[in-house]
Amino acid sequence: MAVQINDVAPDFSADTTEGPISSFHSWLGESWGVLFSHPKDFTPVCTTELGEVARLKPEFDKRNVKVVGLSVDPSDSHQKWAEDIRETQGHALNFPVIADADKKVSNLYGMIHPNASDTFTVRSVFVIGPDKKVKLMITYPASTGRNFVEILRVIDSLQLTAKHSVATPVNWKQGEDVIIVPSVSDEDARKKFPEGWKTLKPYLRVVSQPK
Ligand code: BEZ
C-alpha cells in the first residue's frame, strides 16, 4: 500500500551526489527530513526547483531539517546537471540528490504515477519527523514547479504543533495567532494558556502563538 501520513517513512539505502546513504533513517538521525522527487535532470522546471532549494538551504538548516532530492537519473547525470543549476540559478547544489536509476526508492514511496508517466517520478514531497513518521505528503504534476517557501511554512506549523496543543489556521505564518485544538478542554486550556484566548465559537478558540 502507498505511504500515508503518520506511517513510518520507509528506510532505504541509496547512491547520492554526496556519496552513498546506507540507511535513510540513520542519515536523518534526530533531524526532520524533506525527501522530494523531480521528474528528470536537464529539464527547465526541475532546474529552477533545485536552485531554489539550494537558496533556501540555510532556512531548512535553521529548522533542523535535512533535505534530499531524487530522480531516476544516474549520479553522473546529476553531477553534470549540477553545473547548469549553479550557472543558471546562481546557487550550487548544497544537499544530496538520490540517483534512483533502479527506481527502488521511487517505488517504495509511490513517486511514479503510471498514468502520468511510467518512467519518471512526479513532483512528490514528503516531510518526515524526528520520529521517522511521515508528517506531510504533497504531489504536483511535472508542469508545475513547487513553492518551497510553502514547505518551510508547513514545517513551522508542524514543529509548533508537535510541541503545543495548537493547530494553525488558513494561511498562518510564523508569529501569527493559532487555534487551540478541540481535544483540549477549556479547563486544560486555562492551565496551558494562562494569558487567555478569544472564543469565537466553542470549537474555535484563538490564542497567541506559544513561545
Ligand atoms: C521540467 O522540469 O521542466 C519538466 C519535467 C518533465 C516534464 C515537464 C517539465
PDB file of C-alpha atoms and ligand atoms in Angstrom:
ATOM      1  CA  MET A   1       0.000   0.000   0.000  1.00  0.00           C
ATOM      2  CA  ALA A   2       1.159   3.556  -0.697  1.00  0.00           C
ATOM      3  CA  VAL A   3       2.830   5.546   2.067  1.00  0.00           C
ATOM      4  CA  GLN A   4       0.330   7.576   4.087  1.00  0.00           C
ATOM      5  CA  ILE A   5       0.511  10.299   6.720  1.00  0.00           C
ATOM      6  CA  ASN A   6       1.767   9.027  10.096  1.00  0.00           C
ATOM      7  CA  ASP A   7       3.241   5.862   8.548  1.00  0.00           C
ATOM      8  CA  VAL A   8       6.888   5.222   9.348  1.00  0.00           C
ATOM      9  CA  ALA A   9       8.798   6.527   6.300  1.00  0.00           C
ATOM     10  CA  PRO A  10      10.311   3.504   4.527  1.00  0.00           C
ATOM     11  CA  ASP A  11      14.029   3.129   5.207  1.00  0.00           C
ATOM     12  CA  PHE A  12      16.378   2.607   2.257  1.00  0.00           C
ATOM     13  CA  SER A  13      19.967   2.775   1.065  1.00  0.00           C
ATOM     14  CA  ALA A  14      20.822   4.877  -1.978  1.00  0.00           C
ATOM     15  CA  ASP A  15      23.570   6.426  -4.072  1.00  0.00           C
ATOM     16  CA  THR A  16      23.579  10.252  -3.966  1.00  0.00           C
ATOM     17  CA  THR A  17      25.562  13.203  -5.288  1.00  0.00           C
ATOM     18  CA  GLU A  18      27.201  13.376  -1.846  1.00  0.00           C
ATOM     19  CA  GLY A  19      28.061   9.658  -1.671  1.00  0.00           C
ATOM     20  CA  PRO A  20      26.086   6.632  -0.510  1.00  0.00           C
ATOM     21  CA  ILE A  21      23.402   6.748   2.180  1.00  0.00           C
ATOM     22  CA  SER A  22      23.444   3.322   3.824  1.00  0.00           C
ATOM     23  CA  SER A  23      20.277   3.937   5.853  1.00  0.00           C
ATOM     24  CA  PHE A  24      17.928   6.870   5.285  1.00  0.00           C
ATOM     25  CA  HIS A  25      16.793   6.645   8.920  1.00  0.00           C
ATOM     26  CA  SER A  26      20.379   6.821  10.230  1.00  0.00           C
ATOM     27  CA  TRP A  27      21.160   9.673   7.827  1.00  0.00           C
ATOM     28  CA  LEU A  28      18.190  11.612   9.253  1.00  0.00           C
ATOM     29  CA  GLY A  29      19.320  10.973  12.826  1.00  0.00           C
ATOM     30  CA  GLU A  30      17.427  13.335  15.160  1.00  0.00           C
ATOM     31  CA  SER A  31      16.609  15.777  12.349  1.00  0.00           C
ATOM     32  CA  TRP A  32      13.428  16.422  10.448  1.00  0.00           C
ATOM     33  CA  GLY A  33      13.646  15.489   6.758  1.00  0.00           C
ATOM     34  CA  VAL A  34      12.330  16.586   3.389  1.00  0.00           C
ATOM     35  CA  LEU A  35      12.519  13.962   0.630  1.00  0.00           C
ATOM     36  CA  PHE A  36      11.395  15.307  -2.736  1.00  0.00           C
ATOM     37  CA  SER A  37      11.387  13.847  -6.227  1.00  0.00           C
ATOM     38  CA  HIS A  38      11.641  15.627  -9.574  1.00  0.00           C
ATOM     39  CA  PRO A  39      10.860  14.091 -12.967  1.00  0.00           C
ATOM     40  CA  LYS A  40      14.169  14.381 -14.780  1.00  0.00           C
ATOM     41  CA  ASP A  41      17.595  16.025 -14.898  1.00  0.00           C
ATOM     42  CA  PHE A  42      18.255  18.703 -17.528  1.00  0.00           C
ATOM     43  CA  THR A  43      14.634  19.884 -17.578  1.00  0.00           C
ATOM     44  CA  PRO A  44      13.662  23.521 -17.067  1.00  0.00           C
ATOM     45  CA  VAL A  45      11.226  23.470 -14.143  1.00  0.00           C
ATOM     46  CA  CYS A  46      13.371  20.994 -12.171  1.00  0.00           C
ATOM     47  CA  THR A  47      16.424  23.207 -12.712  1.00  0.00           C
ATOM     48  CA  THR A  48      14.632  26.152 -11.080  1.00  0.00           C
ATOM     49  CA  GLU A  49      13.369  23.988  -8.204  1.00  0.00           C
ATOM     50  CA  LEU A  50      16.758  22.586  -7.252  1.00  0.00           C
ATOM     51  CA  GLY A  51      18.297  26.079  -7.422  1.00  0.00           C
ATOM     52  CA  GLU A  52      15.556  27.340  -5.091  1.00  0.00           C
ATOM     53  CA  VAL A  53      16.068  24.534  -2.576  1.00  0.00           C
ATOM     54  CA  ALA A  54      19.813  25.340  -2.583  1.00  0.00           C
ATOM     55  CA  ARG A  55      18.990  29.026  -1.951  1.00  0.00           C
ATOM     56  CA  LEU A  56      16.685  28.078   0.946  1.00  0.00           C
ATOM     57  CA  LYS A  57      19.086  25.539   2.499  1.00  0.00           C
ATOM     58  CA  PRO A  58      20.009  27.893   5.414  1.00  0.00           C
ATOM     59  CA  GLU A  59      16.284  28.145   6.250  1.00  0.00           C
ATOM     60  CA  PHE A  60      15.985  24.339   6.343  1.00  0.00           C
ATOM     61  CA  ASP A  61      19.150  24.160   8.484  1.00  0.00           C
ATOM     62  CA  LYS A  62      17.702  26.700  10.963  1.00  0.00           C
ATOM     63  CA  ARG A  63      14.721  24.389  11.438  1.00  0.00           C
ATOM     64  CA  ASN A  64      16.915  21.279  11.880  1.00  0.00           C
ATOM     65  CA  VAL A  65      15.659  19.823   8.575  1.00  0.00           C
ATOM     66  CA  LYS A  66      17.809  17.704   6.229  1.00  0.00           C
ATOM     67  CA  VAL A  67      16.800  17.964   2.575  1.00  0.00           C
ATOM     68  CA  VAL A  68      17.332  15.307  -0.087  1.00  0.00           C
ATOM     69  CA  GLY A  69      16.201  15.305  -3.729  1.00  0.00           C
ATOM     70  CA  LEU A  70      15.634  12.322  -6.019  1.00  0.00           C
ATOM     71  CA  SER A  71      15.162  11.379  -9.632  1.00  0.00           C
ATOM     72  CA  VAL A  72      15.615   8.179 -11.591  1.00  0.00           C
ATOM     73  CA  ASP A  73      18.668   9.600 -13.406  1.00  0.00           C
ATOM     74  CA  PRO A  74      22.118   8.212 -12.596  1.00  0.00           C
ATOM     75  CA  SER A  75      24.620  10.025 -10.387  1.00  0.00           C
ATOM     76  CA  ASP A  76      26.909  11.194 -13.228  1.00  0.00           C
ATOM     77  CA  SER A  77      23.896  12.888 -14.837  1.00  0.00           C
ATOM     78  CA  HIS A  78      23.066  14.670 -11.548  1.00  0.00           C
ATOM     79  CA  GLN A  79      26.702  15.813 -11.279  1.00  0.00           C
ATOM     80  CA  LYS A  80      26.752  17.262 -14.812  1.00  0.00           C
ATOM     81  CA  TRP A  81      23.355  18.926 -14.351  1.00  0.00           C
ATOM     82  CA  ALA A  82      24.564  20.486 -11.075  1.00  0.00           C
ATOM     83  CA  GLU A  83      26.855  22.741 -13.141  1.00  0.00           C
ATOM     84  CA  ASP A  84      23.828  24.079 -15.057  1.00  0.00           C
ATOM     85  CA  ILE A  85      21.918  24.662 -11.807  1.00  0.00           C
ATOM     86  CA  ARG A  86      24.783  26.734 -10.392  1.00  0.00           C
ATOM     87  CA  GLU A  87      25.244  28.654 -13.656  1.00  0.00           C
ATOM     88  CA  THR A  88      21.577  29.464 -14.330  1.00  0.00           C
ATOM     89  CA  GLN A  89      20.121  29.736 -10.795  1.00  0.00           C
ATOM     90  CA  GLY A  90      23.108  31.291  -9.022  1.00  0.00           C
ATOM     91  CA  HIS A  91      23.045  28.637  -6.296  1.00  0.00           C
ATOM     92  CA  ALA A  92      25.162  25.485  -6.347  1.00  0.00           C
ATOM     93  CA  LEU A  93      23.669  22.206  -5.111  1.00  0.00           C
ATOM     94  CA  ASN A  94      24.327  22.037  -1.351  1.00  0.00           C
ATOM     95  CA  PHE A  95      22.226  18.989  -0.484  1.00  0.00           C
ATOM     96  CA  PRO A  96      22.302  15.389  -1.754  1.00  0.00           C
ATOM     97  CA  VAL A  97      20.281  14.216  -4.749  1.00  0.00           C
ATOM     98  CA  ILE A  98      19.496  10.490  -4.890  1.00  0.00           C
ATOM     99  CA  ALA A  99      20.322   8.646  -8.122  1.00  0.00           C
ATOM    100  CA  ASP A 100      17.424   6.197  -8.168  1.00  0.00           C
ATOM    101  CA  ALA A 101      18.140   4.578 -11.538  1.00  0.00           C
ATOM    102  CA  ASP A 102      16.641   1.257 -10.409  1.00  0.00           C
ATOM    103  CA  LYS A 103      13.523   3.093  -9.077  1.00  0.00           C
ATOM    104  CA  LYS A 104      13.855   1.341  -5.727  1.00  0.00           C
ATOM    105  CA  VAL A 105      13.126   4.430  -3.620  1.00  0.00           C
ATOM    106  CA  SER A 106      10.587   5.850  -6.103  1.00  0.00           C
ATOM    107  CA  ASN A 107       8.563   2.659  -5.891  1.00  0.00           C
ATOM    108  CA  LEU A 108       8.860   2.450  -2.083  1.00  0.00           C
ATOM    109  CA  TYR A 109       7.357   5.938  -1.771  1.00  0.00           C
ATOM    110  CA  GLY A 110       4.904   5.716  -4.705  1.00  0.00           C
ATOM    111  CA  MET A 111       6.622   8.526  -6.600  1.00  0.00           C
ATOM    112  CA  ILE A 112       5.876   7.032 -10.015  1.00  0.00           C
ATOM    113  CA  HIS A 113       2.268   7.566 -11.086  1.00  0.00           C
ATOM    114  CA  PRO A 114       1.855   5.394 -14.205  1.00  0.00           C
ATOM    115  CA  ASN A 115      -0.999   7.441 -15.650  1.00  0.00           C
ATOM    116  CA  ALA A 116       1.314  10.471 -15.616  1.00  0.00           C
ATOM    117  CA  SER A 117       4.483   8.620 -16.700  1.00  0.00           C
ATOM    118  CA  ASP A 118       5.687   5.027 -16.488  1.00  0.00           C
ATOM    119  CA  THR A 119       9.283   6.130 -16.412  1.00  0.00           C
ATOM    120  CA  PHE A 120       9.585   9.384 -14.471  1.00  0.00           C
ATOM    121  CA  THR A 121       8.778  10.399 -10.915  1.00  0.00           C
ATOM    122  CA  VAL A 122       6.132  13.054 -10.292  1.00  0.00           C
ATOM    123  CA  ARG A 123       6.949  16.017  -8.037  1.00  0.00           C
ATOM    124  CA  SER A 124       6.407  14.403  -4.629  1.00  0.00           C
ATOM    125  CA  VAL A 125       7.330  15.953  -1.290  1.00  0.00           C
ATOM    126  CA  PHE A 126       7.496  14.037   1.982  1.00  0.00           C
ATOM    127  CA  VAL A 127       8.173  15.799   5.280  1.00  0.00           C
ATOM    128  CA  ILE A 128       9.411  13.334   7.892  1.00  0.00           C
ATOM    129  CA  GLY A 129       9.575  13.977  11.632  1.00  0.00           C
ATOM    130  CA  PRO A 130      12.381  13.019  14.041  1.00  0.00           C
ATOM    131  CA  ASP A 131      10.199  10.005  14.960  1.00  0.00           C
ATOM    132  CA  LYS A 132      10.657   8.924  11.266  1.00  0.00           C
ATOM    133  CA  LYS A 133       6.938   9.266  10.621  1.00  0.00           C
ATOM    134  CA  VAL A 134       5.555  10.955   7.514  1.00  0.00           C
ATOM    135  CA  LYS A 135       4.049  14.305   8.534  1.00  0.00           C
ATOM    136  CA  LEU A 136       3.138  15.704   5.126  1.00  0.00           C
ATOM    137  CA  MET A 137       2.828  14.443   1.556  1.00  0.00           C
ATOM    138  CA  ILE A 138       2.128  16.554  -1.495  1.00  0.00           C
ATOM    139  CA  THR A 139       2.206  15.746  -5.189  1.00  0.00           C
ATOM    140  CA  TYR A 140       2.496  18.175  -8.073  1.00  0.00           C
ATOM    141  CA  PRO A 141       2.417  17.428 -11.793  1.00  0.00           C
ATOM    142  CA  ALA A 142       5.595  17.729 -13.865  1.00  0.00           C
ATOM    143  CA  SER A 143       4.472  21.029 -15.403  1.00  0.00           C
ATOM    144  CA  THR A 144       4.111  22.957 -12.104  1.00  0.00           C
ATOM    145  CA  GLY A 145       7.121  23.983 -10.059  1.00  0.00           C
ATOM    146  CA  ARG A 146       6.625  23.757  -6.308  1.00  0.00           C
ATOM    147  CA  ASN A 147       6.686  26.575  -3.756  1.00  0.00           C
ATOM    148  CA  PHE A 148       9.397  25.590  -1.260  1.00  0.00           C
ATOM    149  CA  VAL A 149       8.654  28.639   0.899  1.00  0.00           C
ATOM    150  CA  GLU A 150       5.285  26.934   1.486  1.00  0.00           C
ATOM    151  CA  ILE A 151       7.127  23.768   2.559  1.00  0.00           C
ATOM    152  CA  LEU A 152       9.033  25.859   5.142  1.00  0.00           C
ATOM    153  CA  ARG A 153       5.727  27.341   6.335  1.00  0.00           C
ATOM    154  CA  VAL A 154       4.272  23.853   6.813  1.00  0.00           C
ATOM    155  CA  ILE A 155       7.407  22.775   8.700  1.00  0.00           C
ATOM    156  CA  ASP A 156       6.976  25.788  11.018  1.00  0.00           C
ATOM    157  CA  SER A 157       3.400  24.663  11.654  1.00  0.00           C
ATOM    158  CA  LEU A 158       4.395  21.013  12.171  1.00  0.00           C
ATOM    159  CA  GLN A 159       7.183  21.926  14.581  1.00  0.00           C
ATOM    160  CA  LEU A 160       4.878  24.222  16.558  1.00  0.00           C
ATOM    161  CA  THR A 161       2.026  21.724  16.763  1.00  0.00           C
ATOM    162  CA  ALA A 162       4.455  18.951  17.761  1.00  0.00           C
ATOM    163  CA  LYS A 163       5.262  20.969  20.923  1.00  0.00           C
ATOM    164  CA  HIS A 164       1.957  22.630  21.837  1.00  0.00           C
ATOM    165  CA  SER A 165      -1.733  21.654  21.794  1.00  0.00           C
ATOM    166  CA  VAL A 166      -2.468  24.028  18.937  1.00  0.00           C
ATOM    167  CA  ALA A 167      -3.286  23.918  15.240  1.00  0.00           C
ATOM    168  CA  THR A 168      -2.579  26.631  12.664  1.00  0.00           C
ATOM    169  CA  PRO A 169      -5.347  28.346  10.689  1.00  0.00           C
ATOM    170  CA  VAL A 170      -5.590  29.109   7.000  1.00  0.00           C
ATOM    171  CA  ASN A 171      -2.570  30.952   5.575  1.00  0.00           C
ATOM    172  CA  TRP A 172      -0.915  31.035   9.029  1.00  0.00           C
ATOM    173  CA  LYS A 173       2.642  32.304   9.200  1.00  0.00           C
ATOM    174  CA  GLN A 174       5.247  32.235  11.979  1.00  0.00           C
ATOM    175  CA  GLY A 175       4.247  34.661  14.769  1.00  0.00           C
ATOM    176  CA  GLU A 176       0.522  34.821  13.962  1.00  0.00           C
ATOM    177  CA  ASP A 177      -2.320  33.638  16.198  1.00  0.00           C
ATOM    178  CA  VAL A 178      -3.066  29.912  16.366  1.00  0.00           C
ATOM    179  CA  ILE A 179      -6.023  27.727  17.336  1.00  0.00           C
ATOM    180  CA  ILE A 180      -6.476  25.637  20.483  1.00  0.00           C
ATOM    181  CA  VAL A 181      -7.194  22.068  19.350  1.00  0.00           C
ATOM    182  CA  PRO A 182     -10.712  20.802  20.133  1.00  0.00           C
ATOM    183  CA  SER A 183      -9.384  17.909  22.256  1.00  0.00           C
ATOM    184  CA  VAL A 184      -8.192  20.426  24.902  1.00  0.00           C
ATOM    185  CA  SER A 185     -10.994  21.360  27.325  1.00  0.00           C
ATOM    186  CA  ASP A 186     -11.417  24.962  28.496  1.00  0.00           C
ATOM    187  CA  GLU A 187     -10.235  23.804  31.928  1.00  0.00           C
ATOM    188  CA  ASP A 188      -6.986  22.410  30.498  1.00  0.00           C
ATOM    189  CA  ALA A 189      -6.629  25.402  28.176  1.00  0.00           C
ATOM    190  CA  ARG A 190      -6.631  27.733  31.212  1.00  0.00           C
ATOM    191  CA  LYS A 191      -3.550  25.894  32.504  1.00  0.00           C
ATOM    192  CA  LYS A 192      -1.770  25.814  29.133  1.00  0.00           C
ATOM    193  CA  PHE A 193      -2.657  29.348  28.058  1.00  0.00           C
ATOM    194  CA  PRO A 194      -2.898  31.378  31.305  1.00  0.00           C
ATOM    195  CA  GLU A 195      -2.873  34.651  29.354  1.00  0.00           C
ATOM    196  CA  GLY A 196      -6.240  33.674  27.874  1.00  0.00           C
ATOM    197  CA  TRP A 197      -7.714  33.256  24.410  1.00  0.00           C
ATOM    198  CA  LYS A 198     -10.576  34.502  22.274  1.00  0.00           C
ATOM    199  CA  THR A 199     -13.597  32.208  21.873  1.00  0.00           C
ATOM    200  CA  LEU A 200     -15.279  32.894  18.515  1.00  0.00           C
ATOM    201  CA  LYS A 201     -17.296  29.660  18.777  1.00  0.00           C
ATOM    202  CA  PRO A 202     -16.888  26.955  21.429  1.00  0.00           C
ATOM    203  CA  TYR A 203     -14.884  24.965  18.847  1.00  0.00           C
ATOM    204  CA  LEU A 204     -12.938  27.991  17.520  1.00  0.00           C
ATOM    205  CA  ARG A 205     -10.599  29.348  20.193  1.00  0.00           C
ATOM    206  CA  VAL A 206      -7.848  31.678  19.022  1.00  0.00           C
ATOM    207  CA  VAL A 207      -4.685  32.199  21.062  1.00  0.00           C
ATOM    208  CA  SER A 208      -1.335  33.969  20.622  1.00  0.00           C
ATOM    209  CA  GLN A 209       1.380  31.720  19.215  1.00  0.00           C
ATOM    210  CA  PRO A 210       3.094  29.950  22.154  1.00  0.00           C
ATOM    211  CA  LYS A 211       6.752  30.896  22.561  1.00  0.00           C
TER     212      LYS A 211
HETATM  213  C1  BEZ B   1      10.560  20.288 -16.200  1.00  0.00           C
HETATM  214  O1  BEZ B   1      11.195  20.140 -15.169  1.00  0.00           O
HETATM  215  O2  BEZ B   1      10.597  21.349 -16.808  1.00  0.00           O
HETATM  216  C2  BEZ B   1       9.682  19.195 -16.722  1.00  0.00           C
HETATM  217  C3  BEZ B   1       9.995  17.881 -16.492  1.00  0.00           C
HETATM  218  C4  BEZ B   1       9.193  16.884 -17.042  1.00  0.00           C
HETATM  219  C5  BEZ B   1       8.079  17.223 -17.775  1.00  0.00           C
HETATM  220  C6  BEZ B   1       7.743  18.564 -17.963  1.00  0.00           C
HETATM  221  C7  BEZ B   1       8.562  19.563 -17.447  1.00  0.00           C
END
